[in-house]
Structure formats: structure tokens, C-alpha cells
Amino acid sequence: MIVGRGRREEELPGNGSGIHVGGNNNAPIQNVAGQNISHVYQHASVQGAVDIEAVRGLLTSFRAEIDRNEGTLDHATALRAMTDTVDASLSAPDPQARAGALRGVVQALPALVAGTVVEQGGEALVHAIAGWSS
């Protein structure tokens, strides 16, 4: 007779399970059972620690990534439009208009770059915008 619904060891996810633990490290770790766990990513929030030149640098880099990978991107035109919006917003004299446009990019860009070759650059740009505009 089996009592309870405990999880048997062979039902545990194997190596390669993705776990997000926060911080800025990327390294294998071991769980308490001694199994190696890979694909562990950490990142730290940089809000308030980013200047406009850092955002411009990431924007330039992200545009170059889009150009290099245009043939493999389903949303290359939309991504370029977003970079144009960011560029215009960085120079906008009205803080309210700038904040609204950048908020839209921060909300939409991650979904457009998810699973693409430009995901890392897009995510970096989003984090920089959020850090600069906060």
C-alpha cells in the first residue's frame, strides 16, 4: 500500500532544468541530492544606475544586431520602429511624452525578442531604459 503522493527521485527533472535565482552569475550548481543543475541565470536590477549615454550605446548595439540578423527575424520592421521610438524619445524635450513612449517600448520589446538571436540585446536595452527612466 502506498500512502501519500510523494515525488519519486526518477520523476525529478534531470540536468538542464532552467532556474532563475537572481543576481549576475551564470554557473552550474548542485541541488541537495547532488545532481548538477545547469542553465541557472542570475541578474541584478540596475534601476537608477544607468545614464543616457549607456542607453544610446545599447541602442546602437541593438540596431546593429537587428541589421546583422534581419533575415532570421520575424519582426525586424517592428524592432527597427521601436529603436526609432527610443532614439526620438531620448531627445524629446517633454518628459511626459518621453516616459510614455519608453514605457511602451519596455512593455512590448521583450515579447518581440523572446527566443530570437537578438533577445539578449533587446533585454539589455529594456533594462537600461527602465534604469535610466526611473
JSON list of C-alpha atoms in Angstrom, two decimals:
[
{"chain": "A", "resi": 1, "resn": "MET", "atom": "CA", "xyz": [0.00, 0.00, 0.00]},
{"chain": "A", "resi": 2, "resn": "ILE", "atom": "CA", "xyz": [1.29, 3.49, -0.95]},
{"chain": "A", "resi": 3, "resn": "VAL", "atom": "CA", "xyz": [0.50, 6.32, 1.44]},
{"chain": "A", "resi": 4, "resn": "GLY", "atom": "CA", "xyz": [0.65, 9.92, 0.16]},
{"chain": "A", "resi": 5, "resn": "ARG", "atom": "CA", "xyz": [1.74, 11.20, -3.20]},
{"chain": "A", "resi": 6, "resn": "GLY", "atom": "CA", "xyz": [5.44, 11.79, -2.65]},
{"chain": "A", "resi": 7, "resn": "ARG", "atom": "CA", "xyz": [7.61, 12.55, -5.64]},
{"chain": "A", "resi": 8, "resn": "ARG", "atom": "CA", "xyz": [9.90, 9.70, -6.57]},
{"chain": "A", "resi": 9, "resn": "GLU", "atom": "CA", "xyz": [13.50, 10.51, -7.45]},
{"chain": "A", "resi": 10, "resn": "GLU", "atom": "CA", "xyz": [13.20, 9.35, -11.07]},
{"chain": "A", "resi": 11, "resn": "GLU", "atom": "CA", "xyz": [10.36, 11.82, -11.57]},
{"chain": "A", "resi": 12, "resn": "LEU", "atom": "CA", "xyz": [12.57, 14.79, -10.74]},
{"chain": "A", "resi": 13, "resn": "PRO", "atom": "CA", "xyz": [13.62, 16.94, -13.68]},
{"chain": "A", "resi": 14, "resn": "GLY", "atom": "CA", "xyz": [17.02, 15.95, -14.97]},
{"chain": "A", "resi": 15, "resn": "ASN", "atom": "CA", "xyz": [20.02, 18.04, -15.80]},
{"chain": "A", "resi": 16, "resn": "GLY", "atom": "CA", "xyz": [19.30, 21.11, -17.86]},
{"chain": "A", "resi": 17, "resn": "SER", "atom": "CA", "xyz": [16.43, 22.42, -15.80]},
{"chain": "A", "resi": 18, "resn": "GLY", "atom": "CA", "xyz": [16.24, 26.21, -16.04]},
{"chain": "A", "resi": 19, "resn": "ILE", "atom": "CA", "xyz": [16.04, 28.03, -12.72]},
{"chain": "A", "resi": 20, "resn": "HIS", "atom": "CA", "xyz": [16.17, 31.77, -12.15]},
{"chain": "A", "resi": 21, "resn": "VAL", "atom": "CA", "xyz": [17.71, 32.77, -8.84]},
{"chain": "A", "resi": 22, "resn": "GLY", "atom": "CA", "xyz": [18.52, 36.47, -9.34]},
{"chain": "A", "resi": 23, "resn": "GLY", "atom": "CA", "xyz": [21.96, 38.14, -9.35]},
{"chain": "A", "resi": 24, "resn": "ASN", "atom": "CA", "xyz": [24.52, 38.42, -12.18]},
{"chain": "A", "resi": 25, "resn": "ASN", "atom": "CA", "xyz": [26.06, 34.94, -12.28]},
{"chain": "A", "resi": 26, "resn": "ASN", "atom": "CA", "xyz": [25.84, 32.10, -14.76]},
{"chain": "A", "resi": 27, "resn": "ALA", "atom": "CA", "xyz": [27.29, 28.89, -13.37]},
{"chain": "A", "resi": 28, "resn": "PRO", "atom": "CA", "xyz": [26.36, 25.28, -12.69]},
{"chain": "A", "resi": 29, "resn": "ILE", "atom": "CA", "xyz": [25.17, 24.47, -9.18]},
{"chain": "A", "resi": 30, "resn": "GLN", "atom": "CA", "xyz": [24.22, 21.30, -7.35]},
{"chain": "A", "resi": 31, "resn": "ASN", "atom": "CA", "xyz": [20.96, 20.59, -5.59]},
{"chain": "A", "resi": 32, "resn": "VAL", "atom": "CA", "xyz": [20.80, 18.84, -2.24]},
{"chain": "A", "resi": 33, "resn": "ALA", "atom": "CA", "xyz": [20.64, 15.41, -3.89]},
{"chain": "A", "resi": 34, "resn": "GLY", "atom": "CA", "xyz": [23.97, 16.09, -5.59]},
{"chain": "A", "resi": 35, "resn": "GLN", "atom": "CA", "xyz": [22.56, 16.42, -9.10]},
{"chain": "A", "resi": 36, "resn": "ASN", "atom": "CA", "xyz": [24.10, 19.09, -11.30]},
{"chain": "A", "resi": 37, "resn": "ILE", "atom": "CA", "xyz": [21.69, 21.81, -12.35]},
{"chain": "A", "resi": 38, "resn": "SER", "atom": "CA", "xyz": [22.57, 23.79, -15.45]},
{"chain": "A", "resi": 39, "resn": "HIS", "atom": "CA", "xyz": [21.11, 26.85, -17.12]},
{"chain": "A", "resi": 40, "resn": "VAL", "atom": "CA", "xyz": [20.95, 28.87, -13.92]},
{"chain": "A", "resi": 41, "resn": "TYR", "atom": "CA", "xyz": [20.91, 32.58, -14.63]},
{"chain": "A", "resi": 42, "resn": "GLN", "atom": "CA", "xyz": [21.12, 35.46, -12.22]},
{"chain": "A", "resi": 43, "resn": "HIS", "atom": "CA", "xyz": [20.60, 39.12, -12.89]},
{"chain": "A", "resi": 44, "resn": "ALA", "atom": "CA", "xyz": [20.57, 42.25, -10.79]},
{"chain": "A", "resi": 45, "resn": "SER", "atom": "CA", "xyz": [18.40, 45.29, -11.17]},
{"chain": "A", "resi": 46, "resn": "VAL", "atom": "CA", "xyz": [20.26, 48.38, -12.31]},
{"chain": "A", "resi": 47, "resn": "GLN", "atom": "CA", "xyz": [17.45, 50.88, -11.88]},
{"chain": "A", "resi": 48, "resn": "GLY", "atom": "CA", "xyz": [18.73, 54.33, -11.24]},
{"chain": "A", "resi": 49, "resn": "ALA", "atom": "CA", "xyz": [22.32, 53.44, -12.17]},
{"chain": "A", "resi": 50, "resn": "VAL", "atom": "CA", "xyz": [22.13, 53.97, -15.95]},
{"chain": "A", "resi": 51, "resn": "ASP", "atom": "CA", "xyz": [22.89, 57.20, -17.80]},
{"chain": "A", "resi": 52, "resn": "ILE", "atom": "CA", "xyz": [21.57, 58.32, -21.17]},
{"chain": "A", "resi": 53, "resn": "GLU", "atom": "CA", "xyz": [24.86, 57.54, -22.93]},
{"chain": "A", "resi": 54, "resn": "ALA", "atom": "CA", "xyz": [24.67, 53.91, -21.78]},
{"chain": "A", "resi": 55, "resn": "VAL", "atom": "CA", "xyz": [21.16, 53.66, -23.21]},
{"chain": "A", "resi": 56, "resn": "ARG", "atom": "CA", "xyz": [22.34, 55.21, -26.50]},
{"chain": "A", "resi": 57, "resn": "GLY", "atom": "CA", "xyz": [25.25, 52.76, -26.66]},
{"chain": "A", "resi": 58, "resn": "LEU", "atom": "CA", "xyz": [22.95, 49.77, -26.13]},
{"chain": "A", "resi": 59, "resn": "LEU", "atom": "CA", "xyz": [20.52, 51.20, -28.70]},
{"chain": "A", "resi": 60, "resn": "THR", "atom": "CA", "xyz": [23.31, 51.42, -31.29]},
{"chain": "A", "resi": 61, "resn": "SER", "atom": "CA", "xyz": [24.42, 47.88, -30.50]},
{"chain": "A", "resi": 62, "resn": "PHE", "atom": "CA", "xyz": [20.85, 46.54, -30.68]},
{"chain": "A", "resi": 63, "resn": "ARG", "atom": "CA", "xyz": [20.30, 48.21, -34.07]},
{"chain": "A", "resi": 64, "resn": "ALA", "atom": "CA", "xyz": [23.47, 46.56, -35.36]},
{"chain": "A", "resi": 65, "resn": "GLU", "atom": "CA", "xyz": [22.21, 43.17, -34.10]},
{"chain": "A", "resi": 66, "resn": "ILE", "atom": "CA", "xyz": [18.92, 43.68, -35.93]},
{"chain": "A", "resi": 67, "resn": "ASP", "atom": "CA", "xyz": [20.76, 44.57, -39.15]},
{"chain": "A", "resi": 68, "resn": "ARG", "atom": "CA", "xyz": [23.05, 41.52, -38.89]},
{"chain": "A", "resi": 69, "resn": "ASN", "atom": "CA", "xyz": [20.17, 39.14, -38.25]},
{"chain": "A", "resi": 70, "resn": "GLU", "atom": "CA", "xyz": [17.40, 40.68, -40.34]},
{"chain": "A", "resi": 71, "resn": "GLY", "atom": "CA", "xyz": [16.85, 37.53, -42.38]},
{"chain": "A", "resi": 72, "resn": "THR", "atom": "CA", "xyz": [16.08, 35.42, -39.33]},
{"chain": "A", "resi": 73, "resn": "LEU", "atom": "CA", "xyz": [13.84, 37.93, -37.51]},
{"chain": "A", "resi": 74, "resn": "ASP", "atom": "CA", "xyz": [10.09, 37.78, -37.99]},
{"chain": "A", "resi": 75, "resn": "HIS", "atom": "CA", "xyz": [9.58, 41.27, -36.56]},
{"chain": "A", "resi": 76, "resn": "ALA", "atom": "CA", "xyz": [12.61, 43.17, -37.93]},
{"chain": "A", "resi": 77, "resn": "THR", "atom": "CA", "xyz": [10.46, 46.09, -39.11]},
{"chain": "A", "resi": 78, "resn": "ALA", "atom": "CA", "xyz": [8.73, 46.41, -35.73]},
{"chain": "A", "resi": 79, "resn": "LEU", "atom": "CA", "xyz": [12.07, 46.16, -33.92]},
{"chain": "A", "resi": 80, "resn": "ARG", "atom": "CA", "xyz": [13.51, 48.94, -36.08]},
{"chain": "A", "resi": 81, "resn": "ALA", "atom": "CA", "xyz": [10.44, 51.08, -35.38]},
{"chain": "A", "resi": 82, "resn": "MET", "atom": "CA", "xyz": [10.99, 50.56, -31.66]},
{"chain": "A", "resi": 83, "resn": "THR", "atom": "CA", "xyz": [14.62, 51.62, -31.92]},
{"chain": "A", "resi": 84, "resn": "ASP", "atom": "CA", "xyz": [13.47, 54.77, -33.77]},
{"chain": "A", "resi": 85, "resn": "THR", "atom": "CA", "xyz": [10.98, 55.44, -30.95]},
{"chain": "A", "resi": 86, "resn": "VAL", "atom": "CA", "xyz": [13.69, 55.05, -28.33]},
{"chain": "A", "resi": 87, "resn": "ASP", "atom": "CA", "xyz": [16.03, 57.31, -30.29]},
{"chain": "A", "resi": 88, "resn": "ALA", "atom": "CA", "xyz": [13.39, 60.03, -30.65]},
{"chain": "A", "resi": 89, "resn": "SER", "atom": "CA", "xyz": [12.36, 59.68, -27.01]},
{"chain": "A", "resi": 90, "resn": "LEU", "atom": "CA", "xyz": [15.92, 60.14, -25.77]},
{"chain": "A", "resi": 91, "resn": "SER", "atom": "CA", "xyz": [15.95, 63.55, -27.45]},
{"chain": "A", "resi": 92, "resn": "ALA", "atom": "CA", "xyz": [12.37, 64.56, -26.59]},
{"chain": "A", "resi": 93, "resn": "PRO", "atom": "CA", "xyz": [12.15, 67.76, -24.53]},
{"chain": "A", "resi": 94, "resn": "ASP", "atom": "CA", "xyz": [8.84, 66.76, -22.89]},
{"chain": "A", "resi": 95, "resn": "PRO", "atom": "CA", "xyz": [9.47, 64.27, -20.05]},
{"chain": "A", "resi": 96, "resn": "GLN", "atom": "CA", "xyz": [5.82, 63.11, -20.09]},
{"chain": "A", "resi": 97, "resn": "ALA", "atom": "CA", "xyz": [5.90, 62.22, -23.80]},
{"chain": "A", "resi": 98, "resn": "ARG", "atom": "CA", "xyz": [9.30, 60.58, -23.40]},
{"chain": "A", "resi": 99, "resn": "ALA", "atom": "CA", "xyz": [8.14, 58.47, -20.46]},
{"chain": "A", "resi": 100, "resn": "GLY", "atom": "CA", "xyz": [5.02, 57.26, -22.28]},
{"chain": "A", "resi": 101, "resn": "ALA", "atom": "CA", "xyz": [6.89, 56.21, -25.41]},
{"chain": "A", "resi": 102, "resn": "LEU", "atom": "CA", "xyz": [9.66, 54.49, -23.47]},
{"chain": "A", "resi": 103, "resn": "ARG", "atom": "CA", "xyz": [7.15, 52.69, -21.25]},
{"chain": "A", "resi": 104, "resn": "GLY", "atom": "CA", "xyz": [5.52, 51.27, -24.37]},
{"chain": "A", "resi": 105, "resn": "VAL", "atom": "CA", "xyz": [8.87, 50.00, -25.67]},
{"chain": "A", "resi": 106, "resn": "VAL", "atom": "CA", "xyz": [9.77, 48.48, -22.28]},
{"chain": "A", "resi": 107, "resn": "GLN", "atom": "CA", "xyz": [6.46, 46.62, -22.24]},
{"chain": "A", "resi": 108, "resn": "ALA", "atom": "CA", "xyz": [6.43, 45.42, -25.88]},
{"chain": "A", "resi": 109, "resn": "LEU", "atom": "CA", "xyz": [10.07, 44.74, -26.75]},
{"chain": "A", "resi": 110, "resn": "PRO", "atom": "CA", "xyz": [10.64, 41.65, -24.57]},
{"chain": "A", "resi": 111, "resn": "ALA", "atom": "CA", "xyz": [7.82, 39.77, -26.31]},
{"chain": "A", "resi": 112, "resn": "LEU", "atom": "CA", "xyz": [9.20, 40.61, -29.76]},
{"chain": "A", "resi": 113, "resn": "VAL", "atom": "CA", "xyz": [12.74, 39.48, -28.99]},
{"chain": "A", "resi": 114, "resn": "ALA", "atom": "CA", "xyz": [11.90, 36.39, -26.92]},
{"chain": "A", "resi": 115, "resn": "GLY", "atom": "CA", "xyz": [13.52, 33.30, -28.39]},
{"chain": "A", "resi": 116, "resn": "THR", "atom": "CA", "xyz": [15.36, 35.24, -31.12]},
{"chain": "A", "resi": 117, "resn": "VAL", "atom": "CA", "xyz": [19.04, 35.83, -31.77]},
{"chain": "A", "resi": 118, "resn": "VAL", "atom": "CA", "xyz": [18.60, 39.45, -30.63]},
{"chain": "A", "resi": 119, "resn": "GLU", "atom": "CA", "xyz": [16.95, 38.55, -27.31]},
{"chain": "A", "resi": 120, "resn": "GLN", "atom": "CA", "xyz": [19.97, 39.38, -25.18]},
{"chain": "A", "resi": 121, "resn": "GLY", "atom": "CA", "xyz": [20.49, 42.78, -26.80]},
{"chain": "A", "resi": 122, "resn": "GLY", "atom": "CA", "xyz": [16.80, 43.61, -26.60]},
{"chain": "A", "resi": 123, "resn": "GLU", "atom": "CA", "xyz": [16.59, 42.63, -22.94]},
{"chain": "A", "resi": 124, "resn": "ALA", "atom": "CA", "xyz": [19.71, 44.68, -22.15]},
{"chain": "A", "resi": 125, "resn": "LEU", "atom": "CA", "xyz": [18.17, 47.70, -23.86]},
{"chain": "A", "resi": 126, "resn": "VAL", "atom": "CA", "xyz": [14.91, 47.26, -21.95]},
{"chain": "A", "resi": 127, "resn": "HIS", "atom": "CA", "xyz": [16.73, 47.06, -18.60]},
{"chain": "A", "resi": 128, "resn": "ALA", "atom": "CA", "xyz": [18.83, 50.11, -19.44]},
{"chain": "A", "resi": 129, "resn": "ILE", "atom": "CA", "xyz": [15.76, 52.14, -20.43]},
{"chain": "A", "resi": 130, "resn": "ALA", "atom": "CA", "xyz": [13.98, 51.12, -17.25]},
{"chain": "A", "resi": 131, "resn": "GLY", "atom": "CA", "xyz": [17.03, 52.02, -15.17]},
{"chain": "A", "resi": 132, "resn": "TRP", "atom": "CA", "xyz": [17.51, 55.36, -16.86]},
{"chain": "A", "resi": 133, "resn": "SER", "atom": "CA", "xyz": [13.88, 56.44, -16.85]},
{"chain": "A", "resi": 134, "resn": "SER", "atom": "CA", "xyz": [13.15, 55.52, -13.24]}
]
